[in-house]
XYZ file of N, CA and C in Angstrom:
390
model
N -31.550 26.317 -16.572
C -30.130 26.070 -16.499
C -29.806 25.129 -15.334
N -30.414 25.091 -14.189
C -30.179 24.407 -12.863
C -30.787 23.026 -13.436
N -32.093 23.137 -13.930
C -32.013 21.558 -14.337
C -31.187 20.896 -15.548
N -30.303 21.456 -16.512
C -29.491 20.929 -17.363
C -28.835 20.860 -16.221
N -27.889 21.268 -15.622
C -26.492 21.268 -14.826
C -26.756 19.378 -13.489
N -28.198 19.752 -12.907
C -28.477 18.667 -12.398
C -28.770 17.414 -13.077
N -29.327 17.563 -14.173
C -29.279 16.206 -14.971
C -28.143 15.537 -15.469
N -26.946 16.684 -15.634
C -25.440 16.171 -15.758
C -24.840 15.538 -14.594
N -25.303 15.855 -13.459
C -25.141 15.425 -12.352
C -25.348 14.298 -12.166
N -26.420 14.456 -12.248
C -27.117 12.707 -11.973
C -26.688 11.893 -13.061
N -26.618 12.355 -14.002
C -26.280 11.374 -15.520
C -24.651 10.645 -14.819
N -23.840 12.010 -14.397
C -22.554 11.464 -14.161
C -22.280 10.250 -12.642
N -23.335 10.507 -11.950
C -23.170 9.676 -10.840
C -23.762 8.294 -10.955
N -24.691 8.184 -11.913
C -25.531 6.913 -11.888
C -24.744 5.661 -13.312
N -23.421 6.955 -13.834
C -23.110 5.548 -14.776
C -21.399 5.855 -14.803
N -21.071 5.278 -13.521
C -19.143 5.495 -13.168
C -18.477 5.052 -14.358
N -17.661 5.865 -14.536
C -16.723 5.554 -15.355
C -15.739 3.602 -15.585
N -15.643 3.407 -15.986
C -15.031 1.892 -16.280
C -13.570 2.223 -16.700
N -12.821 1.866 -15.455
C -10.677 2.162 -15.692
C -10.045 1.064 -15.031
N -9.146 0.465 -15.455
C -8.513 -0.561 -14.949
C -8.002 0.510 -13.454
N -7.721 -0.621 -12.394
C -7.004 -0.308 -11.252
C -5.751 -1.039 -11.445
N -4.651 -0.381 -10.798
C -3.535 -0.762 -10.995
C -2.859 -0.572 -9.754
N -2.013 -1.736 -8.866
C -1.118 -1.629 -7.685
C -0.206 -3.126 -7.719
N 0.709 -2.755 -7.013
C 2.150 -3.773 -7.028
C 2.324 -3.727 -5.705
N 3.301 -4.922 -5.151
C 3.445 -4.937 -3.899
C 4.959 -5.922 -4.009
N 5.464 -5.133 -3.352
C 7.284 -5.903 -3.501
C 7.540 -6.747 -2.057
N 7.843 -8.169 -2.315
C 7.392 -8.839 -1.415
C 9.494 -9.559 -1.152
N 10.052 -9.764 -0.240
C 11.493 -10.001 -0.122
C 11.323 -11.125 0.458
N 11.727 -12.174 -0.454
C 11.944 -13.150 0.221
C 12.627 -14.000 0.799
N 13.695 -13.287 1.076
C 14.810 -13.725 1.704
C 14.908 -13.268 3.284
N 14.089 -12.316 3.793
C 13.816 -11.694 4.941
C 12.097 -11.975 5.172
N 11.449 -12.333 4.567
C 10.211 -13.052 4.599
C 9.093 -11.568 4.943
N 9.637 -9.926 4.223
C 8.456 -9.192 4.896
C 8.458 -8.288 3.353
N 7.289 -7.732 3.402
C 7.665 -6.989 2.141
C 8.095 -5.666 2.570
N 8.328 -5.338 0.950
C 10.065 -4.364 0.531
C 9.605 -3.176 0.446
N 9.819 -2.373 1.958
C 9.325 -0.904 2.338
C 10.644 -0.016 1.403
N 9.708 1.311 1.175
C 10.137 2.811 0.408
C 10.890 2.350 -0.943
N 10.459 1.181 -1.677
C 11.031 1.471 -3.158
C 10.123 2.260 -3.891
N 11.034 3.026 -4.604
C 10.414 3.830 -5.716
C 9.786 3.299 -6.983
N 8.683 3.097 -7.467
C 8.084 2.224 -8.455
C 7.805 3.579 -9.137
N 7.574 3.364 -10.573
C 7.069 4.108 -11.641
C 6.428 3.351 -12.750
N 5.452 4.054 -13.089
C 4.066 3.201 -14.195
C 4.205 4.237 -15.015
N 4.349 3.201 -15.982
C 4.428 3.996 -17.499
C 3.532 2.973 -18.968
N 3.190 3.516 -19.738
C 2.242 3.453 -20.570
C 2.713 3.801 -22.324
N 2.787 2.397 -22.630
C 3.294 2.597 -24.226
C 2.405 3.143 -25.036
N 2.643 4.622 -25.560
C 1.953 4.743 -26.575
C 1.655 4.433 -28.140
N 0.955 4.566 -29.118
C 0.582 4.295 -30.299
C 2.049 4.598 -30.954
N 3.068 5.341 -30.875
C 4.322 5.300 -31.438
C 5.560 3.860 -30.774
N 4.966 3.792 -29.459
C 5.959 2.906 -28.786
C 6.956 3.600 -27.599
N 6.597 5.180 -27.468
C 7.580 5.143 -27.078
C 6.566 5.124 -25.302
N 7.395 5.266 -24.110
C 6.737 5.068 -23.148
C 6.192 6.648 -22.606
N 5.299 7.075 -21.948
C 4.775 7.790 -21.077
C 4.586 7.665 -19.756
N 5.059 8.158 -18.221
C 4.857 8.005 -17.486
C 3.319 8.666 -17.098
N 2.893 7.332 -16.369
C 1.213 8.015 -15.968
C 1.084 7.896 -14.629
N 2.153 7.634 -13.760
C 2.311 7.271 -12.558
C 3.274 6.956 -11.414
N 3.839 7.449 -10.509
C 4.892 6.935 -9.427
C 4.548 6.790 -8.164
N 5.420 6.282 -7.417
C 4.641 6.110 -5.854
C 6.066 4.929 -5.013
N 5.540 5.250 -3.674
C 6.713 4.381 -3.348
C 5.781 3.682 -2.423
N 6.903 2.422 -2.044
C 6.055 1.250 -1.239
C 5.846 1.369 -0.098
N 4.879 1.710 0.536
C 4.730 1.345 1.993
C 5.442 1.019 3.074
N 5.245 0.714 3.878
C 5.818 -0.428 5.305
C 5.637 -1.746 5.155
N 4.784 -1.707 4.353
C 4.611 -3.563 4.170
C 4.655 -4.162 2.521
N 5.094 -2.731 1.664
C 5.793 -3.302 0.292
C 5.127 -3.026 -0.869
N 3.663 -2.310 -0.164
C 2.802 -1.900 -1.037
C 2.379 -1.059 -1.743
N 1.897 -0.619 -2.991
C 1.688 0.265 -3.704
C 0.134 -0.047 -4.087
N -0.750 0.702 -3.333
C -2.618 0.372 -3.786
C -2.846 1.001 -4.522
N -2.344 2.101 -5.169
C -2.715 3.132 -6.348
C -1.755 3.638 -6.984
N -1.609 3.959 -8.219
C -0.892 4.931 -8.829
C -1.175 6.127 -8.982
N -2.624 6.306 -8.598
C -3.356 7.886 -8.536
C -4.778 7.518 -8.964
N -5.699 8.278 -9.890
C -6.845 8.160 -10.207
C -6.922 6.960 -11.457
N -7.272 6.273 -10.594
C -7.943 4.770 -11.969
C -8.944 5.204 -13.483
N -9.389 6.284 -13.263
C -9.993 6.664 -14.227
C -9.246 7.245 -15.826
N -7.781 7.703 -15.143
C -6.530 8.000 -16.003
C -6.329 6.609 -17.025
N -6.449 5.563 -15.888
C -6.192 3.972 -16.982
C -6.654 3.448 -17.797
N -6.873 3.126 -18.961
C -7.188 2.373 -19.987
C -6.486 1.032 -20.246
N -6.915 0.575 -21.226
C -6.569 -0.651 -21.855
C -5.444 -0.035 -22.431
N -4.255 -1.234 -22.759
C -2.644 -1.189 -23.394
C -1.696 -1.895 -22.519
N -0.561 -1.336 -22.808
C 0.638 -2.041 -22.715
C 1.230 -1.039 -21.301
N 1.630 -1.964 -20.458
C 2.177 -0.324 -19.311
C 3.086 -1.322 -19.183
N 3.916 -0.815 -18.176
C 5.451 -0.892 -17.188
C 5.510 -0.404 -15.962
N 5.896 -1.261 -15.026
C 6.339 -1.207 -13.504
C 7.796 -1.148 -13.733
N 8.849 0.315 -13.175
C 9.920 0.162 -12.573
C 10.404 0.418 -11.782
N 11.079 -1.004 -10.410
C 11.105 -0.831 -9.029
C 12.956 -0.255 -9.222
N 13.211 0.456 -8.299
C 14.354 1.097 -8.584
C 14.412 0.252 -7.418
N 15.250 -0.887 -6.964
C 15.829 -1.500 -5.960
C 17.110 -1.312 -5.774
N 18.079 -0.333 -6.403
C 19.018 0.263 -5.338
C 18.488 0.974 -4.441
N 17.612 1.701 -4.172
C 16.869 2.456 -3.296
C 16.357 1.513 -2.246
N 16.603 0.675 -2.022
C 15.602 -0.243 -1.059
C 16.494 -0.293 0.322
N 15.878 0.708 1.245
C 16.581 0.841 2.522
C 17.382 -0.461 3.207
N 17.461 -1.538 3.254
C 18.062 -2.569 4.058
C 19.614 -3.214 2.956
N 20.082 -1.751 3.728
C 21.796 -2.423 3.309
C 22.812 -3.648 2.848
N 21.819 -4.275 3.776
C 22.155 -5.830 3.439
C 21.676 -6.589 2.346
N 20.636 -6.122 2.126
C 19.958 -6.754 0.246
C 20.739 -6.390 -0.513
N 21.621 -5.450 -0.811
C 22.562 -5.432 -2.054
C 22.181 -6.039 -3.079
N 21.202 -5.480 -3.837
C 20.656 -6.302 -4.693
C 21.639 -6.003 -6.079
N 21.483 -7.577 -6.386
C 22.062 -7.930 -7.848
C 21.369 -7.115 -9.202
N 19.932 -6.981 -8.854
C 19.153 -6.531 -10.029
C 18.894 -5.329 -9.186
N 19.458 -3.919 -9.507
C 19.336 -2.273 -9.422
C 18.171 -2.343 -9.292
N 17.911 -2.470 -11.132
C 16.037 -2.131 -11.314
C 15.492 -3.410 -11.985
N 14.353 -3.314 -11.461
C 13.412 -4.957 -12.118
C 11.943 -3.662 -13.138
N 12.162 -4.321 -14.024
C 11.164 -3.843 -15.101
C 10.006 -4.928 -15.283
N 8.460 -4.653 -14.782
C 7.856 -5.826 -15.257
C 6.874 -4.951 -16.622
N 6.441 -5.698 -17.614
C 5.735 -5.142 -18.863
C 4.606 -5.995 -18.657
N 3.438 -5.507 -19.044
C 1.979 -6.394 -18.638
C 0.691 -5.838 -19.931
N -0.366 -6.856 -20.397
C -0.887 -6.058 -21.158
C -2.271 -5.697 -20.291
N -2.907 -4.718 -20.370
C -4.115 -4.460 -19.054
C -5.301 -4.444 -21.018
N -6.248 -5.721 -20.561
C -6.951 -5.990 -21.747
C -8.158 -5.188 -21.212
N -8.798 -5.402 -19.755
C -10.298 -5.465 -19.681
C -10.183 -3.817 -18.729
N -10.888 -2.737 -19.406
C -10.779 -1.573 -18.779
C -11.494 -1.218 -17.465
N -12.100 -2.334 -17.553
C -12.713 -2.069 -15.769
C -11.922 -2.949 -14.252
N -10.786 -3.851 -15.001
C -10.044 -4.983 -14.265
C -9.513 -4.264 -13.023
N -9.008 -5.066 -12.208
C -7.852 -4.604 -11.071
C -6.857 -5.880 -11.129
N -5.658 -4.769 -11.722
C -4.041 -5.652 -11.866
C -3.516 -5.324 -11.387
N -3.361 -6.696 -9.953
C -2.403 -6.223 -9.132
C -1.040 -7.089 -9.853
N 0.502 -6.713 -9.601
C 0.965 -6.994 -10.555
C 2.672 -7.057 -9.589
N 2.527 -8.344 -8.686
C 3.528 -8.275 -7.327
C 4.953 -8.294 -7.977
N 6.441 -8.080 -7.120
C 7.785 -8.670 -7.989
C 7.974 -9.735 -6.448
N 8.297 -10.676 -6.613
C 8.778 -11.238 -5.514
C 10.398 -11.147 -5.698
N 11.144 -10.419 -4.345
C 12.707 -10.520 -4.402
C 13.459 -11.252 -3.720
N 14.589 -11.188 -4.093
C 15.565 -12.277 -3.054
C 17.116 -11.451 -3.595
N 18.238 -11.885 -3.247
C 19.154 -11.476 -3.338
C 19.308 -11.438 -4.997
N 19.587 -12.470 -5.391
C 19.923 -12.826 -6.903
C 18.732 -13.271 -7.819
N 17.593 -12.509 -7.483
C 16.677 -13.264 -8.665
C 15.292 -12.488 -7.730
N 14.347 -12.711 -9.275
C 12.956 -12.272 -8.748
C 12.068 -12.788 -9.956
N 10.302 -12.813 -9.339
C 9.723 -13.397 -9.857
C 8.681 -12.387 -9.706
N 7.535 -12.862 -10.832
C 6.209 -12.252 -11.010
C 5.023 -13.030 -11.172
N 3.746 -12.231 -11.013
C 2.825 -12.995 -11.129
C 1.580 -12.003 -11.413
N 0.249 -12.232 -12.077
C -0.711 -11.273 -11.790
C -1.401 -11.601 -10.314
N -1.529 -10.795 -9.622
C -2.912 -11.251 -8.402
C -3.905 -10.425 -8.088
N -4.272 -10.889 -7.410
C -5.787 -10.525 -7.127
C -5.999 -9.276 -5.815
């Protein structure tokens, strides 16, 4: 029994699992620093369409989000980033856009999509990076 249980062992350590990584980073560019304590949420279209949340987290001090939790949860499909930017501590951004929704397709299950919003008062932009 100890050597079945150890050969599962070893079987499981010598061939890691393959999951996309997934993190965002909200970058303000109108104050030139990125966009501390927004609330982001990752969600995941299923085979009906409708969405599933598989993930939340808020941004850092410097705008960042490095995980949504365990990468091994991720697969290939269709997900969603939503930054709730009324929540974004600096009073003075009054942002025009509440919430920014980005939709992305994650093809390669072993990838890392990082997946930034760049903000400004009246407008924002995206990009995949690295």
């Amino acid at each position: 029994m100890k050597t079945i249980a150890l050969a599962l062992l070893i079987g499981a350590i010598a061939t890691p699992a393959a999951a996309a990584d997934i993190s965002t980073h909200v970058l303000d560019l109108a104050r030139g620093v990125g966009g501390k304590a927004v609330p982001v949420t990752l969600s995941k279209r299923s085979a009906n369409g409708s969405w599933q949340k598989v993930g939340s987290a808020t941004t850092d001090g410097d705008g960042r989000i490095r995980s949504f939790g365990d990468a091994k949860s991720f697969n290939t499909g269709i997900y969603r980033l939503q930054f709730d930017m009324s929540r974004y501590p600096d009073a003075s951004a009054s942002p025009f856009f509440p919430e920014i929704t980005l939709t992305f397709h994650v093809t390669d299950k072993a990838g890392h999509y990082h997946v930034p919003v760049v903000v400004s008062p009246y407008g924002y932009s995206t990009y995949r990076g690295n």
